[in-house]
Amino acid sequence: MNVAGEAVPQQLLFSRTRTLELPATQVVEFWRGGRRALSVAAARAHLRPSDALVLYVPGWWNTPDDPSSQAIVNALMTKHSSVHLLDTRLSFCRGYVTAVSNVPPLSHLLFGFIKKLHKSGYPVSSIHLIGFSLGAHVAGFTGKLVRNKLNTTLGRITALDPARPCFARPEYRLARDDAQFVHVIHSSTGVLGIEEPLGHADVYVNGVRGRQPECQDRSISLECDHAQAWKLYSASAVNEKSLMGRRCSSWEELLRDECSGNETAVGYSCSSDEHGMFLYKSKYKPAAPEPRLQVFNPFNFLRWPFRGAET
């Protein structure tokens, strides 16, 4: 499989939604001081029309207890009395292509959950789906089903670095029509994450091509770049000023890292009135390398006079 994702016939993957066996997926409900794992039907029964539904869909090889899920849930709990998480382990903790093939059935499962809520009078416009990596496409595909089959629209989708491999073709991935407001944070563009704008508001972390400065000294920098999306979003739920960006007037301005629009909150508190592309520049400054101790070699005349350390 190449990074561009063209090696996988997506029309085959996405035409198998009725034949794939979907594992017994659960929904985990978190509240202050507790949690419980529920069947999808039981989770639906616990929701009242007055409750806002905020549901997180983890990505490939993520679990309810890994750092990404815990950071997102804990941050959201500062804003909401309860948060739900779709436990994707049985579908996504597999080989990547198999995990991709499970995006449609997971989306159909989530759509069925929302459909039953809708029929019971629950306002679909109050639903906020948040997805990381593959989870972002589950959120998007679910939004498509809601729009096409229920003739209504999800309130909000937040997509944290939507996965690129196997999602190169626009018709099989997250799109701006999938919710009333689609908010995208891009942190590993063109490799693990999609480069093109996908939503109403697209936030580019340190530009389109740059590596994340927090990841410069990591042996697996791509994975680290990918993770910056959920790290920044979770931090912004606690402190909205931690993720501020400037609007870009054009793609060319974004490519030059010279966006000159007014600074605005582009994380959790991003207003649905904010449309366009935004540039966030990290305030992180890599630490200067520590001096390395040098052993004096009297036969190395290029090192005379001996300075003792190299900076």
PDB file of C-alpha atoms in Angstrom:
ATOM      1  CA  MET A   1       0.000   0.000   0.000  1.00  0.00           C
ATOM      2  CA  ASN A   2       1.417   3.356  -0.935  1.00  0.00           C
ATOM      3  CA  VAL A   3       0.923   6.521   1.054  1.00  0.00           C
ATOM      4  CA  ALA A   4      -1.259   8.107  -1.597  1.00  0.00           C
ATOM      5  CA  GLY A   5      -3.755   5.337  -1.047  1.00  0.00           C
ATOM      6  CA  GLU A   6      -4.388   4.521  -4.706  1.00  0.00           C
ATOM      7  CA  ALA A   7      -3.390   0.855  -4.266  1.00  0.00           C
ATOM      8  CA  VAL A   8      -6.717   0.032  -2.624  1.00  0.00           C
ATOM      9  CA  PRO A   9      -9.853   0.002  -4.819  1.00  0.00           C
ATOM     10  CA  GLN A  10     -12.012   2.208  -2.628  1.00  0.00           C
ATOM     11  CA  GLN A  11     -15.192   1.528  -4.560  1.00  0.00           C
ATOM     12  CA  LEU A  12     -14.765  -2.130  -3.555  1.00  0.00           C
ATOM     13  CA  LEU A  13     -14.188  -1.274   0.096  1.00  0.00           C
ATOM     14  CA  PHE A  14     -17.129   1.078   0.279  1.00  0.00           C
ATOM     15  CA  SER A  15     -19.564  -1.200  -1.575  1.00  0.00           C
ATOM     16  CA  ARG A  16     -19.248  -3.957   1.029  1.00  0.00           C
ATOM     17  CA  THR A  17     -21.132  -2.303   3.857  1.00  0.00           C
ATOM     18  CA  ARG A  18     -23.912  -4.892   3.861  1.00  0.00           C
ATOM     19  CA  THR A  19     -21.665  -7.957   3.763  1.00  0.00           C
ATOM     20  CA  LEU A  20     -18.931  -7.090   6.247  1.00  0.00           C
ATOM     21  CA  GLU A  21     -19.313  -8.648   9.674  1.00  0.00           C
ATOM     22  CA  LEU A  22     -19.220  -5.864  12.238  1.00  0.00           C
ATOM     23  CA  PRO A  23     -17.934  -6.854  15.676  1.00  0.00           C
ATOM     24  CA  ALA A  24     -20.057  -6.198  18.750  1.00  0.00           C
ATOM     25  CA  THR A  25     -19.074  -2.557  19.083  1.00  0.00           C
ATOM     26  CA  GLN A  26     -19.815  -0.749  22.328  1.00  0.00           C
ATOM     27  CA  VAL A  27     -20.248   2.865  23.323  1.00  0.00           C
ATOM     28  CA  VAL A  28     -18.377   4.040  26.416  1.00  0.00           C
ATOM     29  CA  GLU A  29     -20.098   6.766  28.405  1.00  0.00           C
ATOM     30  CA  PHE A  30     -17.908   8.969  30.606  1.00  0.00           C
ATOM     31  CA  TRP A  31     -19.083  11.323  33.314  1.00  0.00           C
ATOM     32  CA  ARG A  32     -17.360  13.069  36.179  1.00  0.00           C
ATOM     33  CA  GLY A  33     -16.207  10.301  38.451  1.00  0.00           C
ATOM     34  CA  GLY A  34     -17.197   7.295  36.380  1.00  0.00           C
ATOM     35  CA  ARG A  35     -17.650   5.434  33.122  1.00  0.00           C
ATOM     36  CA  ARG A  36     -19.586   2.492  31.735  1.00  0.00           C
ATOM     37  CA  ALA A  37     -19.461   0.443  28.547  1.00  0.00           C
ATOM     38  CA  LEU A  38     -22.870   0.020  26.937  1.00  0.00           C
ATOM     39  CA  SER A  39     -24.331  -1.650  23.905  1.00  0.00           C
ATOM     40  CA  VAL A  40     -25.383   0.823  21.239  1.00  0.00           C
ATOM     41  CA  ALA A  41     -29.053   0.258  22.125  1.00  0.00           C
ATOM     42  CA  ALA A  42     -28.441   0.819  25.839  1.00  0.00           C
ATOM     43  CA  ALA A  43     -26.445   3.992  25.186  1.00  0.00           C
ATOM     44  CA  ARG A  44     -29.334   5.333  23.138  1.00  0.00           C
ATOM     45  CA  ALA A  45     -31.807   4.610  25.932  1.00  0.00           C
ATOM     46  CA  HIS A  46     -29.793   6.709  28.386  1.00  0.00           C
ATOM     47  CA  LEU A  47     -29.957   9.869  26.260  1.00  0.00           C
ATOM     48  CA  ARG A  48     -32.677  12.460  26.747  1.00  0.00           C
ATOM     49  CA  PRO A  49     -33.645  15.086  24.147  1.00  0.00           C
ATOM     50  CA  SER A  50     -32.268  17.774  26.465  1.00  0.00           C
ATOM     51  CA  ASP A  51     -28.811  16.135  26.544  1.00  0.00           C
ATOM     52  CA  ALA A  52     -26.208  17.320  24.067  1.00  0.00           C
ATOM     53  CA  LEU A  53     -24.500  14.344  22.430  1.00  0.00           C
ATOM     54  CA  VAL A  54     -20.735  14.721  22.078  1.00  0.00           C
ATOM     55  CA  LEU A  55     -19.255  11.505  20.715  1.00  0.00           C
ATOM     56  CA  TYR A  56     -15.591  10.780  19.990  1.00  0.00           C
ATOM     57  CA  VAL A  57     -14.506   8.240  17.361  1.00  0.00           C
ATOM     58  CA  PRO A  58     -10.871   7.127  17.883  1.00  0.00           C
ATOM     59  CA  GLY A  59      -8.510   6.249  15.055  1.00  0.00           C
ATOM     60  CA  TRP A  60      -6.416   3.291  13.949  1.00  0.00           C
ATOM     61  CA  TRP A  61      -5.123   1.198  16.883  1.00  0.00           C
ATOM     62  CA  ASN A  62      -6.561   3.614  19.435  1.00  0.00           C
ATOM     63  CA  THR A  63      -8.391   2.345  22.511  1.00  0.00           C
ATOM     64  CA  PRO A  64     -10.646   4.023  25.100  1.00  0.00           C
ATOM     65  CA  ASP A  65      -7.705   4.119  27.512  1.00  0.00           C
ATOM     66  CA  ASP A  66      -4.849   5.257  25.300  1.00  0.00           C
ATOM     67  CA  PRO A  67      -3.363   8.775  25.627  1.00  0.00           C
ATOM     68  CA  SER A  68      -5.304  10.233  22.687  1.00  0.00           C
ATOM     69  CA  SER A  69      -8.726   9.058  23.864  1.00  0.00           C
ATOM     70  CA  GLN A  70      -8.069   9.998  27.469  1.00  0.00           C
ATOM     71  CA  ALA A  71      -6.821  13.469  26.515  1.00  0.00           C
ATOM     72  CA  ILE A  72      -9.873  14.157  24.354  1.00  0.00           C
ATOM     73  CA  VAL A  73     -12.390  12.770  26.856  1.00  0.00           C
ATOM     74  CA  ASN A  74     -10.844  14.534  29.857  1.00  0.00           C
ATOM     75  CA  ALA A  75     -10.736  17.834  27.987  1.00  0.00           C
ATOM     76  CA  LEU A  76     -14.339  17.537  26.807  1.00  0.00           C
ATOM     77  CA  MET A  77     -15.434  16.697  30.340  1.00  0.00           C
ATOM     78  CA  THR A  78     -14.443  20.228  31.357  1.00  0.00           C
ATOM     79  CA  LYS A  79     -17.233  21.454  29.045  1.00  0.00           C
ATOM     80  CA  HIS A  80     -19.862  18.701  29.224  1.00  0.00           C
ATOM     81  CA  SER A  81     -21.464  16.610  31.952  1.00  0.00           C
ATOM     82  CA  SER A  82     -20.992  13.452  29.884  1.00  0.00           C
ATOM     83  CA  VAL A  83     -19.008  12.371  26.837  1.00  0.00           C
ATOM     84  CA  HIS A  84     -19.495   9.277  24.689  1.00  0.00           C
ATOM     85  CA  LEU A  85     -16.812   7.295  22.872  1.00  0.00           C
ATOM     86  CA  LEU A  86     -17.359   4.727  20.125  1.00  0.00           C
ATOM     87  CA  ASP A  87     -15.108   1.805  21.047  1.00  0.00           C
ATOM     88  CA  THR A  88     -13.479   1.020  17.695  1.00  0.00           C
ATOM     89  CA  ARG A  89     -10.915  -1.508  18.937  1.00  0.00           C
ATOM     90  CA  LEU A  90     -12.465  -4.588  17.358  1.00  0.00           C
ATOM     91  CA  SER A  91     -12.697  -2.830  13.990  1.00  0.00           C
ATOM     92  CA  PHE A  92      -9.588  -0.628  13.920  1.00  0.00           C
ATOM     93  CA  CYS A  93      -6.999  -2.648  15.885  1.00  0.00           C
ATOM     94  CA  ARG A  94      -6.215  -4.645  12.747  1.00  0.00           C
ATOM     95  CA  GLY A  95      -4.169  -4.292   9.578  1.00  0.00           C
ATOM     96  CA  TYR A  96      -4.696  -0.874   8.025  1.00  0.00           C
ATOM     97  CA  VAL A  97      -6.582  -1.987   4.906  1.00  0.00           C
ATOM     98  CA  THR A  98      -8.888  -4.157   7.013  1.00  0.00           C
ATOM     99  CA  ALA A  99      -9.453  -1.219   9.354  1.00  0.00           C
ATOM    100  CA  VAL A 100     -10.310   1.015   6.379  1.00  0.00           C
ATOM    101  CA  SER A 101     -12.824  -1.565   5.167  1.00  0.00           C
ATOM    102  CA  ASN A 102     -14.533  -1.312   8.563  1.00  0.00           C
ATOM    103  CA  VAL A 103     -15.170   2.431   8.213  1.00  0.00           C
ATOM    104  CA  PRO A 104     -18.488   1.951   6.325  1.00  0.00           C
ATOM    105  CA  PRO A 105     -20.026  -0.629   8.696  1.00  0.00           C
ATOM    106  CA  LEU A 106     -18.995   1.418  11.728  1.00  0.00           C
ATOM    107  CA  SER A 107     -20.614   4.423  10.073  1.00  0.00           C
ATOM    108  CA  HIS A 108     -23.801   2.450   9.427  1.00  0.00           C
ATOM    109  CA  LEU A 109     -23.817   1.358  13.065  1.00  0.00           C
ATOM    110  CA  LEU A 110     -23.435   4.945  14.249  1.00  0.00           C
ATOM    111  CA  PHE A 111     -26.083   6.067  11.766  1.00  0.00           C
ATOM    112  CA  GLY A 112     -28.499   3.453  13.134  1.00  0.00           C
ATOM    113  CA  PHE A 113     -27.880   4.844  16.621  1.00  0.00           C
ATOM    114  CA  ILE A 114     -28.618   8.390  15.420  1.00  0.00           C
ATOM    115  CA  LYS A 115     -31.634   7.272  13.371  1.00  0.00           C
ATOM    116  CA  LYS A 116     -33.295   5.780  16.454  1.00  0.00           C
ATOM    117  CA  LEU A 117     -32.545   8.960  18.410  1.00  0.00           C
ATOM    118  CA  HIS A 118     -34.046  11.030  15.604  1.00  0.00           C
ATOM    119  CA  LYS A 119     -37.236   8.950  15.590  1.00  0.00           C
ATOM    120  CA  SER A 120     -37.594   9.416  19.342  1.00  0.00           C
ATOM    121  CA  GLY A 121     -37.501  13.193  18.926  1.00  0.00           C
ATOM    122  CA  TYR A 122     -33.827  13.804  19.644  1.00  0.00           C
ATOM    123  CA  PRO A 123     -32.539  16.898  17.761  1.00  0.00           C
ATOM    124  CA  VAL A 124     -29.875  15.742  15.306  1.00  0.00           C
ATOM    125  CA  SER A 125     -28.626  19.311  15.037  1.00  0.00           C
ATOM    126  CA  SER A 126     -27.325  19.055  18.624  1.00  0.00           C
ATOM    127  CA  ILE A 127     -25.015  16.127  17.807  1.00  0.00           C
ATOM    128  CA  HIS A 128     -21.264  16.796  17.700  1.00  0.00           C
ATOM    129  CA  LEU A 129     -19.062  14.024  16.320  1.00  0.00           C
ATOM    130  CA  ILE A 130     -15.302  14.259  16.839  1.00  0.00           C
ATOM    131  CA  GLY A 131     -13.018  11.858  14.993  1.00  0.00           C
ATOM    132  CA  PHE A 132      -9.274  11.331  14.832  1.00  0.00           C
ATOM    133  CA  SER A 133      -7.594   9.877  11.727  1.00  0.00           C
ATOM    134  CA  LEU A 134      -9.822   7.008  10.506  1.00  0.00           C
ATOM    135  CA  GLY A 135     -12.410   8.124  13.038  1.00  0.00           C
ATOM    136  CA  ALA A 136     -12.784  11.408  11.153  1.00  0.00           C
ATOM    137  CA  HIS A 137     -14.013   9.509   8.096  1.00  0.00           C
ATOM    138  CA  VAL A 138     -16.432   7.476  10.228  1.00  0.00           C
ATOM    139  CA  ALA A 139     -17.882  10.799  11.376  1.00  0.00           C
ATOM    140  CA  GLY A 140     -18.046  12.055   7.791  1.00  0.00           C
ATOM    141  CA  PHE A 141     -19.581   8.895   6.359  1.00  0.00           C
ATOM    142  CA  THR A 142     -22.162   8.922   9.175  1.00  0.00           C
ATOM    143  CA  GLY A 143     -22.988  12.518   8.311  1.00  0.00           C
ATOM    144  CA  LYS A 144     -23.568  11.526   4.685  1.00  0.00           C
ATOM    145  CA  LEU A 145     -25.978   8.791   5.753  1.00  0.00           C
ATOM    146  CA  VAL A 146     -27.871  11.181   8.037  1.00  0.00           C
ATOM    147  CA  ARG A 147     -28.223  13.726   5.243  1.00  0.00           C
ATOM    148  CA  ASN A 148     -29.191  11.228   2.529  1.00  0.00           C
ATOM    149  CA  LYS A 149     -31.501   8.976   4.544  1.00  0.00           C
ATOM    150  CA  LEU A 150     -33.005  11.258   7.189  1.00  0.00           C
ATOM    151  CA  ASN A 151     -33.042  14.483   5.167  1.00  0.00           C
ATOM    152  CA  THR A 152     -31.445  16.357   8.047  1.00  0.00           C
ATOM    153  CA  THR A 153     -27.897  17.298   9.039  1.00  0.00           C
ATOM    154  CA  LEU A 154     -25.607  16.700  11.988  1.00  0.00           C
ATOM    155  CA  GLY A 155     -24.800  19.826  13.948  1.00  0.00           C
ATOM    156  CA  ARG A 156     -21.012  19.632  13.955  1.00  0.00           C
ATOM    157  CA  ILE A 157     -18.125  17.399  12.970  1.00  0.00           C
ATOM    158  CA  THR A 158     -14.600  17.996  14.219  1.00  0.00           C
ATOM    159  CA  ALA A 159     -12.050  16.058  12.176  1.00  0.00           C
ATOM    160  CA  LEU A 160      -8.596  15.701  13.718  1.00  0.00           C
ATOM    161  CA  ASP A 161      -6.072  15.081  10.926  1.00  0.00           C
ATOM    162  CA  PRO A 162      -8.325  12.890   8.734  1.00  0.00           C
ATOM    163  CA  ALA A 163      -6.402   9.863   7.453  1.00  0.00           C
ATOM    164  CA  ARG A 164      -5.040  10.090   3.909  1.00  0.00           C
ATOM    165  CA  PRO A 165      -3.930   6.527   2.976  1.00  0.00           C
ATOM    166  CA  CYS A 166      -6.844   4.875   1.109  1.00  0.00           C
ATOM    167  CA  PHE A 167      -8.826   8.133   1.131  1.00  0.00           C
ATOM    168  CA  ALA A 168      -7.302   9.950  -1.832  1.00  0.00           C
ATOM    169  CA  ARG A 169     -10.593  10.135  -3.745  1.00  0.00           C
ATOM    170  CA  PRO A 170     -12.983  12.882  -2.568  1.00  0.00           C
ATOM    171  CA  GLU A 171     -16.167  10.823  -2.938  1.00  0.00           C
ATOM    172  CA  TYR A 172     -15.052   8.358  -0.254  1.00  0.00           C
ATOM    173  CA  ARG A 173     -14.010  10.682   2.551  1.00  0.00           C
ATOM    174  CA  LEU A 174     -15.095  13.474   4.871  1.00  0.00           C
ATOM    175  CA  ALA A 175     -16.650  16.504   3.155  1.00  0.00           C
ATOM    176  CA  ARG A 176     -18.042  19.873   4.182  1.00  0.00           C
ATOM    177  CA  ASP A 177     -21.641  18.789   3.471  1.00  0.00           C
ATOM    178  CA  ASP A 178     -21.477  16.092   6.159  1.00  0.00           C
ATOM    179  CA  ALA A 179     -22.592  18.484   8.926  1.00  0.00           C
ATOM    180  CA  GLN A 180     -23.835  22.018   9.412  1.00  0.00           C
ATOM    181  CA  PHE A 181     -20.288  22.895  10.440  1.00  0.00           C
ATOM    182  CA  VAL A 182     -17.253  20.779   9.582  1.00  0.00           C
ATOM    183  CA  HIS A 183     -14.097  21.815  11.431  1.00  0.00           C
ATOM    184  CA  VAL A 184     -10.806  20.195  10.374  1.00  0.00           C
ATOM    185  CA  ILE A 185      -7.375  20.342  11.995  1.00  0.00           C
ATOM    186  CA  HIS A 186      -4.521  19.256   9.695  1.00  0.00           C
ATOM    187  CA  SER A 187      -1.185  18.322  11.295  1.00  0.00           C
ATOM    188  CA  SER A 188       0.543  15.779   8.988  1.00  0.00           C
ATOM    189  CA  THR A 189      -0.584  16.972   5.584  1.00  0.00           C
ATOM    190  CA  GLY A 190       0.156  14.948   2.492  1.00  0.00           C
ATOM    191  CA  VAL A 191       1.442  11.872   4.333  1.00  0.00           C
ATOM    192  CA  LEU A 192      -0.710  10.425   7.119  1.00  0.00           C
ATOM    193  CA  GLY A 193      -3.223  13.270   6.882  1.00  0.00           C
ATOM    194  CA  ILE A 194      -5.086  14.859   3.973  1.00  0.00           C
ATOM    195  CA  GLU A 195      -3.674  18.100   2.597  1.00  0.00           C
ATOM    196  CA  GLU A 196      -6.710  19.546   0.818  1.00  0.00           C
ATOM    197  CA  PRO A 197      -9.310  21.661   2.636  1.00  0.00           C
ATOM    198  CA  LEU A 198     -12.257  19.436   3.535  1.00  0.00           C
ATOM    199  CA  GLY A 199     -14.522  21.486   5.777  1.00  0.00           C
ATOM    200  CA  HIS A 200     -15.978  24.899   6.428  1.00  0.00           C
ATOM    201  CA  ALA A 201     -12.974  25.784   8.603  1.00  0.00           C
ATOM    202  CA  ASP A 202      -9.629  24.087   7.925  1.00  0.00           C
ATOM    203  CA  VAL A 203      -6.818  24.737  10.380  1.00  0.00           C
ATOM    204  CA  TYR A 204      -3.254  24.027   9.245  1.00  0.00           C
ATOM    205  CA  VAL A 205      -0.801  23.452  12.064  1.00  0.00           C
ATOM    206  CA  ASN A 206       2.485  25.150  11.127  1.00  0.00           C
ATOM    207  CA  GLY A 207       1.538  25.312   7.473  1.00  0.00           C
ATOM    208  CA  VAL A 208       0.993  22.801   4.711  1.00  0.00           C
ATOM    209  CA  ARG A 209       4.429  21.256   4.320  1.00  0.00           C
ATOM    210  CA  GLY A 210       6.238  21.828   7.587  1.00  0.00           C
ATOM    211  CA  ARG A 211       7.055  19.163  10.116  1.00  0.00           C
ATOM    212  CA  GLN A 212       5.847  19.845  13.612  1.00  0.00           C
ATOM    213  CA  PRO A 213       8.612  21.392  15.750  1.00  0.00           C
ATOM    214  CA  GLU A 214       7.569  19.250  18.735  1.00  0.00           C
ATOM    215  CA  CYS A 215       8.497  16.186  16.659  1.00  0.00           C
ATOM    216  CA  GLN A 216      11.927  17.139  15.340  1.00  0.00           C
ATOM    217  CA  ASP A 217      13.789  14.853  17.734  1.00  0.00           C
ATOM    218  CA  ARG A 218      11.422  11.879  17.454  1.00  0.00           C
ATOM    219  CA  SER A 219      12.513   8.693  15.702  1.00  0.00           C
ATOM    220  CA  ILE A 220       8.972   8.267  14.312  1.00  0.00           C
ATOM    221  CA  SER A 221       8.159  11.867  13.451  1.00  0.00           C
ATOM    222  CA  LEU A 222       5.191  11.145  11.148  1.00  0.00           C
ATOM    223  CA  GLU A 223       3.235   9.505  13.948  1.00  0.00           C
ATOM    224  CA  CYS A 224       4.147  12.412  16.208  1.00  0.00           C
ATOM    225  CA  ASP A 225       3.017  14.949  13.577  1.00  0.00           C
ATOM    226  CA  HIS A 226      -0.303  13.094  13.232  1.00  0.00           C
ATOM    227  CA  ALA A 227      -0.832  13.180  17.004  1.00  0.00           C
ATOM    228  CA  GLN A 228      -0.433  16.953  17.250  1.00  0.00           C
ATOM    229  CA  ALA A 229      -4.027  17.354  16.026  1.00  0.00           C
ATOM    230  CA  TRP A 230      -5.591  15.651  19.047  1.00  0.00           C
ATOM    231  CA  LYS A 231      -3.057  17.167  21.435  1.00  0.00           C
ATOM    232  CA  LEU A 232      -3.789  20.713  20.289  1.00  0.00           C
ATOM    233  CA  TYR A 233      -7.554  20.190  20.194  1.00  0.00           C
ATOM    234  CA  SER A 234      -7.707  18.721  23.684  1.00  0.00           C
ATOM    235  CA  ALA A 235      -5.564  21.578  25.030  1.00  0.00           C
ATOM    236  CA  SER A 236      -7.853  24.120  23.367  1.00  0.00           C
ATOM    237  CA  ALA A 237     -10.909  22.740  25.184  1.00  0.00           C
ATOM    238  CA  VAL A 238      -9.223  23.704  28.450  1.00  0.00           C
ATOM    239  CA  ASN A 239      -7.693  26.966  27.190  1.00  0.00           C
ATOM    240  CA  GLU A 240      -9.098  28.345  23.943  1.00  0.00           C
ATOM    241  CA  LYS A 241      -6.155  30.720  23.533  1.00  0.00           C
ATOM    242  CA  SER A 242      -3.785  27.770  23.184  1.00  0.00           C
ATOM    243  CA  LEU A 243      -4.965  27.280  19.586  1.00  0.00           C
ATOM    244  CA  MET A 244      -5.294  30.613  17.817  1.00  0.00           C
ATOM    245  CA  GLY A 245      -4.961  30.998  14.069  1.00  0.00           C
ATOM    246  CA  ARG A 246      -5.035  33.601  11.325  1.00  0.00           C
ATOM    247  CA  ARG A 247      -7.312  33.390   8.315  1.00  0.00           C
ATOM    248  CA  CYS A 248      -5.594  32.874   4.967  1.00  0.00           C
ATOM    249  CA  SER A 249      -6.916  34.814   1.992  1.00  0.00           C
ATOM    250  CA  SER A 250      -5.670  32.193  -0.479  1.00  0.00           C
ATOM    251  CA  TRP A 251      -3.946  28.830  -0.777  1.00  0.00           C
ATOM    252  CA  GLU A 252      -0.834  30.631  -1.980  1.00  0.00           C
ATOM    253  CA  GLU A 253      -0.750  32.753   1.179  1.00  0.00           C
ATOM    254  CA  LEU A 254      -1.036  29.569   3.243  1.00  0.00           C
ATOM    255  CA  LEU A 255       1.820  27.963   1.299  1.00  0.00           C
ATOM    256  CA  ARG A 256       4.017  30.944   2.159  1.00  0.00           C
ATOM    257  CA  ASP A 257       3.051  30.709   5.865  1.00  0.00           C
ATOM    258  CA  GLU A 258       2.076  34.367   5.673  1.00  0.00           C
ATOM    259  CA  CYS A 259      -1.628  34.419   6.530  1.00  0.00           C
ATOM    260  CA  SER A 260      -2.533  37.926   7.637  1.00  0.00           C
ATOM    261  CA  GLY A 261      -6.143  37.723   8.809  1.00  0.00           C
ATOM    262  CA  ASN A 262      -7.262  38.558  12.311  1.00  0.00           C
ATOM    263  CA  GLU A 263      -6.288  36.046  14.975  1.00  0.00           C
ATOM    264  CA  THR A 264      -9.180  33.904  16.204  1.00  0.00           C
ATOM    265  CA  ALA A 265      -9.792  30.763  18.257  1.00  0.00           C
ATOM    266  CA  VAL A 266      -9.603  27.771  15.900  1.00  0.00           C
ATOM    267  CA  GLY A 267      -9.727  24.883  18.385  1.00  0.00           C
ATOM    268  CA  TYR A 268     -12.627  23.618  20.479  1.00  0.00           C
ATOM    269  CA  SER A 269     -14.182  27.105  20.638  1.00  0.00           C
ATOM    270  CA  CYS A 270     -13.973  27.719  16.882  1.00  0.00           C
ATOM    271  CA  SER A 271     -17.158  29.544  15.916  1.00  0.00           C
ATOM    272  CA  SER A 272     -19.364  28.041  13.216  1.00  0.00           C
ATOM    273  CA  ASP A 273     -19.261  31.492  11.617  1.00  0.00           C
ATOM    274  CA  GLU A 274     -15.555  31.036  10.892  1.00  0.00           C
ATOM    275  CA  HIS A 275     -15.149  29.752   7.340  1.00  0.00           C
ATOM    276  CA  GLY A 276     -11.973  29.372   5.311  1.00  0.00           C
ATOM    277  CA  MET A 277      -8.377  28.276   5.838  1.00  0.00           C
ATOM    278  CA  PHE A 278      -6.462  29.195   8.986  1.00  0.00           C
ATOM    279  CA  LEU A 279      -2.786  29.027   9.900  1.00  0.00           C
ATOM    280  CA  TYR A 280      -1.700  28.144  13.419  1.00  0.00           C
ATOM    281  CA  LYS A 281       1.963  28.631  14.254  1.00  0.00           C
ATOM    282  CA  SER A 282       3.317  26.686  17.182  1.00  0.00           C
ATOM    283  CA  LYS A 283       4.982  28.610  19.966  1.00  0.00           C
ATOM    284  CA  TYR A 284       7.179  25.616  20.720  1.00  0.00           C
ATOM    285  CA  LYS A 285      10.897  26.260  20.362  1.00  0.00           C
ATOM    286  CA  PRO A 286      13.178  23.218  20.155  1.00  0.00           C
ATOM    287  CA  ALA A 287      15.767  23.190  22.905  1.00  0.00           C
ATOM    288  CA  ALA A 288      19.318  23.967  21.869  1.00  0.00           C
ATOM    289  CA  PRO A 289      21.428  20.810  21.614  1.00  0.00           C
ATOM    290  CA  GLU A 290      23.519  20.123  24.674  1.00  0.00           C
ATOM    291  CA  PRO A 291      27.293  20.434  24.258  1.00  0.00           C
ATOM    292  CA  ARG A 292      28.916  17.113  23.511  1.00  0.00           C
ATOM    293  CA  LEU A 293      32.011  16.140  25.456  1.00  0.00           C
ATOM    294  CA  GLN A 294      35.015  15.671  23.157  1.00  0.00           C
ATOM    295  CA  VAL A 295      38.022  13.544  23.977  1.00  0.00           C
ATOM    296  CA  PHE A 296      41.306  15.255  23.136  1.00  0.00           C
ATOM    297  CA  ASN A 297      43.228  13.514  20.365  1.00  0.00           C
ATOM    298  CA  PRO A 298      46.736  15.000  20.128  1.00  0.00           C
ATOM    299  CA  PHE A 299      47.115  13.660  16.580  1.00  0.00           C
ATOM    300  CA  ASN A 300      44.044  15.506  15.285  1.00  0.00           C
ATOM    301  CA  PHE A 301      45.693  18.765  14.299  1.00  0.00           C
ATOM    302  CA  LEU A 302      42.386  20.183  13.009  1.00  0.00           C
ATOM    303  CA  ARG A 303      41.190  20.336  16.626  1.00  0.00           C
ATOM    304  CA  TRP A 304      44.085  22.481  17.862  1.00  0.00           C
ATOM    305  CA  PRO A 305      43.752  24.428  20.063  1.00  0.00           C
ATOM    306  CA  PHE A 306      41.553  22.003  22.014  1.00  0.00           C
ATOM    307  CA  ARG A 307      38.250  23.636  23.100  1.00  0.00           C
ATOM    308  CA  GLY A 308      36.975  20.820  25.325  1.00  0.00           C
ATOM    309  CA  ALA A 309      33.407  20.773  23.989  1.00  0.00           C
ATOM    310  CA  GLU A 310      31.592  21.109  20.706  1.00  0.00           C
ATOM    311  CA  THR A 311      28.414  23.159  20.427  1.00  0.00           C
TER     312      THR A 311
END
